[in-house]
Short mmCIF file of C-alpha atoms and ligand atoms in Angstrom, two decimals:
data_model
loop_
_atom_site.label_atom_id
_atom_site.label_comp_id
_atom_site.label_asym_id
_atom_site.label_seq_id
_atom_site.Cartn_x
_atom_site.Cartn_y
_atom_site.Cartn_z
CA MET O 16 13.83 -21.57 147.57
CA GLU O 17 10.78 -22.81 145.65
CA ARG O 18 8.77 -25.50 147.35
CA ARG O 19 7.91 -28.28 145.03
CA CYS O 20 6.67 -31.02 147.51
CA SER O 21 6.28 -31.83 151.12
CA PRO O 22 9.67 -32.20 152.75
CA GLN O 23 8.29 -34.91 154.84
CA GLY O 24 8.55 -37.57 152.15
CA ILE O 25 6.75 -40.84 152.04
CA ALA O 26 7.79 -42.09 155.45
CA ALA O 27 5.54 -39.47 157.07
CA ASP O 28 2.40 -41.12 155.67
CA VAL O 29 2.26 -43.00 158.95
CA THR O 30 1.05 -39.96 160.54
CA GLY O 31 -2.18 -40.57 158.40
CA PRO O 32 -5.19 -39.59 160.50
CA HIS O 33 -3.05 -37.47 162.91
CA ARG O 34 -1.97 -35.06 160.24
CA GLY O 35 -4.95 -32.75 160.73
CA VAL O 36 -4.44 -32.57 164.41
CA PHE O 37 -0.87 -31.29 164.04
CA TYR O 38 -1.97 -28.95 161.28
CA VAL O 39 -4.52 -27.28 163.71
CA LEU O 40 -1.98 -27.30 166.65
CA LYS O 41 0.52 -25.40 164.48
CA LYS O 42 -2.15 -23.01 163.25
CA LEU O 43 -3.05 -22.25 166.85
CA ARG O 44 0.58 -21.85 167.81
CA LEU O 45 0.29 -24.13 170.81
CA VAL O 46 3.10 -25.57 172.83
CA VAL O 47 2.83 -29.33 172.21
CA ALA O 48 4.34 -31.88 174.73
CA GLY O 49 4.54 -35.01 172.55
CA ASP O 50 4.95 -38.61 173.13
CA ILE O 51 6.31 -41.77 171.41
CA GLY O 52 4.51 -43.12 168.29
CA CYS O 53 4.01 -42.67 164.62
CA TYR O 54 2.64 -39.22 165.44
CA THR O 55 6.10 -38.10 166.71
CA LEU O 56 6.59 -37.28 162.99
CA GLY O 57 4.44 -34.33 163.67
CA ALA O 58 7.61 -32.77 164.95
CA THR O 59 9.11 -32.83 161.32
CA PRO O 60 8.67 -30.14 158.64
CA PRO O 61 6.34 -28.86 157.42
CA LEU O 62 4.06 -29.58 160.42
CA GLN O 63 6.72 -28.90 163.12
CA ALA O 64 4.05 -29.07 165.87
CA MET O 65 5.77 -30.96 168.65
CA ASP O 66 8.00 -29.22 171.25
CA SER O 67 9.05 -32.06 173.39
CA CYS O 68 9.27 -35.81 173.23
CA ILE O 69 11.09 -37.54 176.07
CA CYS O 70 9.83 -41.11 176.63
CA MET O 71 6.57 -43.14 176.57
CA GLY O 72 3.93 -41.55 178.66
CA ALA O 73 5.93 -38.30 179.24
CA SER O 74 3.51 -35.94 177.37
CA LEU O 75 1.12 -35.05 180.11
CA GLY O 76 3.89 -34.99 182.73
CA VAL O 77 5.79 -32.38 180.69
CA ALA O 78 2.49 -30.37 180.18
CA MET O 79 1.85 -30.49 183.89
CA GLY O 80 5.41 -29.52 184.71
CA LEU O 81 5.04 -26.52 182.32
CA GLU O 82 1.91 -25.48 184.17
CA LYS O 83 3.56 -25.81 187.56
CA ALA O 84 6.54 -23.69 186.30
CA ARG O 85 4.75 -21.08 184.28
CA GLY O 86 1.22 -20.92 185.84
CA ALA O 87 -2.39 -21.81 184.78
CA ASP O 88 -2.41 -18.82 182.26
CA PHE O 89 0.50 -20.42 180.36
CA ALA O 90 -1.32 -23.71 180.46
CA ARG O 91 -4.00 -22.26 178.21
CA ARG O 92 -1.38 -22.51 175.44
CA VAL O 93 -0.13 -26.02 176.15
CA VAL O 94 -1.46 -29.47 175.16
CA GLY O 95 -0.13 -32.95 175.68
CA VAL O 96 -0.50 -35.38 172.73
CA ILE O 97 -0.39 -39.17 173.04
CA GLY O 98 -1.44 -42.10 170.84
CA ASP O 99 -4.11 -44.52 172.01
CA SER O 100 -1.86 -47.45 172.54
CA THR O 101 0.77 -45.38 174.34
CA PHE O 102 -1.94 -43.79 176.59
CA LEU O 103 -3.04 -47.22 177.60
CA HIS O 104 0.53 -48.46 178.06
CA SER O 105 1.81 -45.60 180.17
CA GLY O 106 -0.18 -42.38 179.73
CA MET O 107 -3.04 -43.06 182.17
CA THR O 108 -0.94 -42.39 185.19
CA GLY O 109 -0.02 -38.96 183.85
CA LEU O 110 -3.68 -38.00 183.52
CA LEU O 111 -4.56 -39.24 186.95
CA ASP O 112 -1.59 -37.32 188.30
CA MET O 113 -2.66 -34.17 186.54
CA VAL O 114 -6.25 -34.48 188.07
CA TYR O 115 -4.96 -35.35 191.52
CA ASN O 116 -2.46 -32.39 191.60
CA GLY O 117 -4.98 -29.76 190.46
CA GLY O 118 -3.74 -29.43 186.92
CA THR O 119 -5.87 -27.69 184.15
CA GLY O 120 -4.20 -29.01 181.11
CA THR O 121 -5.55 -30.68 177.94
CA LEU O 122 -4.59 -34.10 176.73
CA ILE O 123 -5.28 -35.03 173.06
CA ILE O 124 -5.47 -38.77 172.54
CA LEU O 125 -4.75 -39.66 168.93
CA ASP O 126 -6.91 -42.67 168.64
CA ASN O 127 -6.05 -44.63 165.36
CA SER O 128 -7.27 -47.94 166.79
CA THR O 129 -3.85 -49.72 166.60
CA THR O 130 -0.18 -49.61 167.62
CA ALA O 131 0.89 -48.29 164.20
CA MET O 132 4.60 -47.45 165.04
CA THR O 133 5.61 -51.02 165.84
CA GLY O 134 3.62 -52.77 163.27
CA HIS O 135 0.04 -52.53 163.85
CA GLN O 136 -0.29 -54.61 167.02
CA ASP O 137 -3.56 -54.74 168.85
CA HIS O 138 -3.89 -53.22 172.30
CA PRO O 139 -6.55 -53.11 175.11
CA GLY O 140 -8.62 -50.57 173.25
CA THR O 141 -8.94 -52.62 170.04
CA GLY O 142 -10.86 -55.58 171.40
CA TYR O 143 -8.22 -58.07 170.54
CA THR O 144 -5.07 -59.48 172.24
CA ALA O 145 -1.54 -59.10 170.63
CA SER O 146 -2.15 -62.49 169.08
CA HIS O 147 -5.53 -61.23 167.66
CA GLN O 148 -7.70 -63.28 170.04
CA PRO O 149 -10.94 -61.54 171.11
CA ALA O 150 -10.47 -59.63 174.35
CA PRO O 151 -12.37 -57.07 176.43
CA LYS O 152 -12.35 -53.70 174.68
CA VAL O 153 -11.58 -50.75 177.00
CA ASP O 154 -13.27 -47.40 176.33
CA LEU O 155 -10.90 -44.40 176.30
CA GLU O 156 -13.71 -41.94 177.13
CA GLN O 157 -14.82 -43.98 180.14
CA ILE O 158 -11.11 -44.26 181.36
CA ALA O 159 -10.69 -40.47 181.12
CA ARG O 160 -13.91 -39.91 183.19
CA ALA O 161 -12.99 -42.58 185.65
CA LEU O 162 -9.67 -40.80 186.30
CA GLY O 163 -11.58 -37.73 187.18
CA VAL O 164 -11.75 -35.75 183.95
CA HIS O 165 -15.17 -34.12 183.49
CA ARG O 166 -14.48 -32.49 180.16
CA VAL O 167 -14.10 -35.15 177.50
CA GLN O 168 -14.77 -34.60 173.78
CA VAL O 169 -14.59 -37.19 170.94
CA VAL O 170 -13.88 -35.60 167.51
CA ASP O 171 -13.10 -36.78 163.95
CA SER O 172 -9.43 -36.45 163.11
CA TYR O 173 -10.55 -35.66 159.50
CA ASN O 174 -12.57 -32.60 160.34
CA LEU O 175 -10.34 -29.64 160.79
CA GLU O 176 -13.13 -27.21 161.85
CA THR O 177 -14.33 -29.56 164.59
CA LEU O 178 -10.83 -30.22 165.74
CA GLU O 179 -9.96 -26.49 166.03
CA ARG O 180 -13.13 -25.71 167.96
CA ALA O 181 -12.56 -28.61 170.38
CA ILE O 182 -8.94 -27.64 170.98
CA GLN O 183 -9.86 -23.99 171.52
CA GLU O 184 -12.64 -24.88 173.98
CA GLU O 185 -10.69 -27.33 175.99
CA THR O 186 -7.44 -25.35 176.27
CA ALA O 187 -9.50 -22.34 177.40
CA ALA O 188 -11.18 -24.38 180.21
CA ARG O 189 -9.53 -24.08 183.55
CA GLU O 190 -9.94 -27.74 184.47
CA PRO O 191 -8.44 -31.03 183.19
CA SER O 192 -9.79 -32.03 179.74
CA VAL O 193 -9.31 -34.85 177.20
CA ILE O 194 -9.90 -34.67 173.44
CA ILE O 195 -10.09 -38.05 171.77
CA ALA O 196 -9.31 -37.53 168.00
CA ARG O 197 -10.48 -40.65 166.36
CA ARG O 198 -9.92 -42.23 163.03
CA PRO O 199 -8.52 -45.66 162.20
CA CYS O 200 -4.95 -45.72 160.71
CA ALA O 201 -5.20 -45.35 156.99
CA LEU O 202 -3.01 -48.46 156.50
CA LEU O 203 -5.60 -50.63 158.32
CA LYS O 204 -8.15 -50.19 155.45
CA LYS O 205 -8.54 -53.16 153.12
CA GLU O 206 -10.44 -51.12 150.43
CA LYS O 207 -8.94 -47.77 149.07
CA GLU O 208 -11.16 -44.68 149.48
CA ALA O 209 -11.97 -42.45 146.48
CA VAL O 210 -8.81 -40.36 145.78
CA TYR O 211 -8.69 -36.57 145.28
CA ALA O 212 -7.17 -34.55 142.29
CA VAL O 213 -6.42 -30.91 141.69
CA SER O 214 -8.09 -28.86 138.92
CA PRO O 215 -5.19 -26.83 137.48
CA ASP O 216 -7.69 -24.26 136.14
CA ASN O 217 -8.99 -23.53 139.72
CA CYS O 218 -5.64 -23.65 141.46
CA LEU O 219 -4.47 -20.23 142.97
CA SER O 220 -0.88 -21.48 143.22
CA CYS O 221 -0.95 -20.66 147.00
CA ARG O 222 0.67 -23.87 148.01
CA TYR O 223 -1.39 -24.05 151.24
CA CYS O 224 -1.99 -27.71 150.60
CA LEU O 225 1.68 -28.45 150.99
CA ASP O 226 1.40 -27.22 154.63
CA LEU O 227 -0.34 -30.49 155.41
CA GLY O 228 2.80 -32.55 154.81
CA CYS O 229 0.84 -35.06 152.85
CA PRO O 230 3.27 -37.13 150.76
CA ALA O 231 0.68 -37.43 148.03
CA ILE O 232 0.72 -33.63 147.30
CA SER O 233 3.29 -31.92 145.37
CA PHE O 234 3.48 -28.75 143.41
CA SER O 235 4.43 -28.60 139.67
CA ASP O 236 3.82 -26.36 136.62
CA GLY O 237 2.26 -23.71 138.78
CA HIS O 238 -0.43 -25.89 140.46
CA GLY O 239 -0.81 -28.58 143.09
CA VAL O 240 -0.60 -32.14 142.06
CA ILE O 241 -1.94 -35.25 143.84
CA ASP O 242 -0.41 -38.66 143.30
CA PRO O 243 -3.41 -41.06 143.24
CA VAL O 244 -1.29 -43.92 144.45
CA LEU O 245 -0.39 -42.21 147.67
CA CYS O 246 -3.73 -40.41 148.30
CA ASN O 247 -5.82 -42.20 150.99
CA GLY O 248 -8.87 -40.10 150.38
CA CYS O 249 -8.84 -38.33 153.74
CA GLY O 250 -10.12 -35.10 152.33
CA LEU O 251 -7.99 -32.81 154.54
CA CYS O 252 -6.48 -30.98 151.46
CA THR O 253 -9.98 -30.00 150.41
CA GLN O 254 -10.42 -28.14 153.73
CA VAL O 255 -7.24 -26.05 153.41
CA CYS O 256 -7.55 -25.19 149.73
CA PRO O 257 -8.95 -21.69 149.24
CA GLY O 258 -9.55 -22.13 145.58
CA GLU O 259 -11.84 -25.17 145.80
CA ALA O 260 -9.42 -26.63 143.39
CA ILE O 261 -9.24 -30.04 145.01
CA ARG O 262 -12.12 -32.43 144.41
CA LYS O 263 -12.71 -36.26 144.23
CA ALA O 264 -10.96 -37.61 141.17
CA GLY O 265 -13.23 -37.35 138.18
CA GLU O 266 -15.18 -34.39 139.62
CA GLU O 267 -12.34 -31.83 139.50
CA ASP O 268 -13.37 -30.50 136.11
CA GLU O 269 -17.11 -30.14 136.99
S1 SF4 B 304 -5.31 -23.49 145.33
FE1 SF4 B 304 -5.53 -25.39 146.38
S2 SF4 B 304 -4.58 -26.94 145.08
FE2 SF4 B 304 -3.81 -24.90 144.41
S3 SF4 B 304 -1.90 -24.66 145.58
FE3 SF4 B 304 -3.54 -23.59 146.75
S4 SF4 B 304 -4.25 -25.26 148.15
FE4 SF4 B 304 -3.03 -26.26 146.58
S1 SF4 B 305 -7.18 -36.44 150.27
FE1 SF4 B 305 -5.53 -34.87 150.19
S2 SF4 B 305 -4.52 -34.72 152.16
FE2 SF4 B 305 -5.75 -36.70 152.09
S3 SF4 B 305 -4.23 -38.27 151.37
FE3 SF4 B 305 -5.32 -37.50 149.48
S4 SF4 B 305 -3.99 -35.74 148.81
FE4 SF4 B 305 -3.45 -36.14 150.91
#
């Protein structure tokens, strides 16, 4: 059947900055032990990059269980994925347990600087209390190191090349590792970023842009189409387009 738009629909836009992580995880064909948050939508088409989701904080426990059951070689193909607020709520113990029990897995912390799923509440990593009073701000990188993880990388969630390299490096390492994929939730921005548009003349009709599951992208009249109202200017689609057909709006015909 002809694909005309992302089957995820508009609700999936809450995956915002996490979309690129799931795109890369799917590309690398990794086993993904997921967790509870807006990013759980990474399990839905077209991303379909989450293999388990049990309860808050279960991601790394599942990944560790897979390593115990299938061995350290299999663990090279497994990652745990958890949001920043969920990690601080109930994920830290799983990381400590993995270090303590000799695990060699990789945890990706999707840091969007908020608790997006339940309405953008603050958490100990934002520097504010739930009633938005100033509070001590904990550092995710320092927490990971304090729990005994020596391999910690912080990467930009909007840079697919950097994401892929970091995930390949850390899953290959035979020791515990943490990747913090960082970008604030797109819905937190007060000002709209410059949006992107497709140049129909340069479009190859390959539909690769639809694989991102971005609700702003559809396919019509033989070329990709970007809805400027839904586009948040993340630039991910420009990184997957082989025809260089996607550029900032106003520059697509240059
Ligand atoms: S060439 Fe670019 S804009 Fe056109 S369908 Fe392919 S990825 Fe989408
Ligand atoms: S820049 Fe591309 S991927 Fe990002 S929101 Fe806009 S259309 Fe979607």
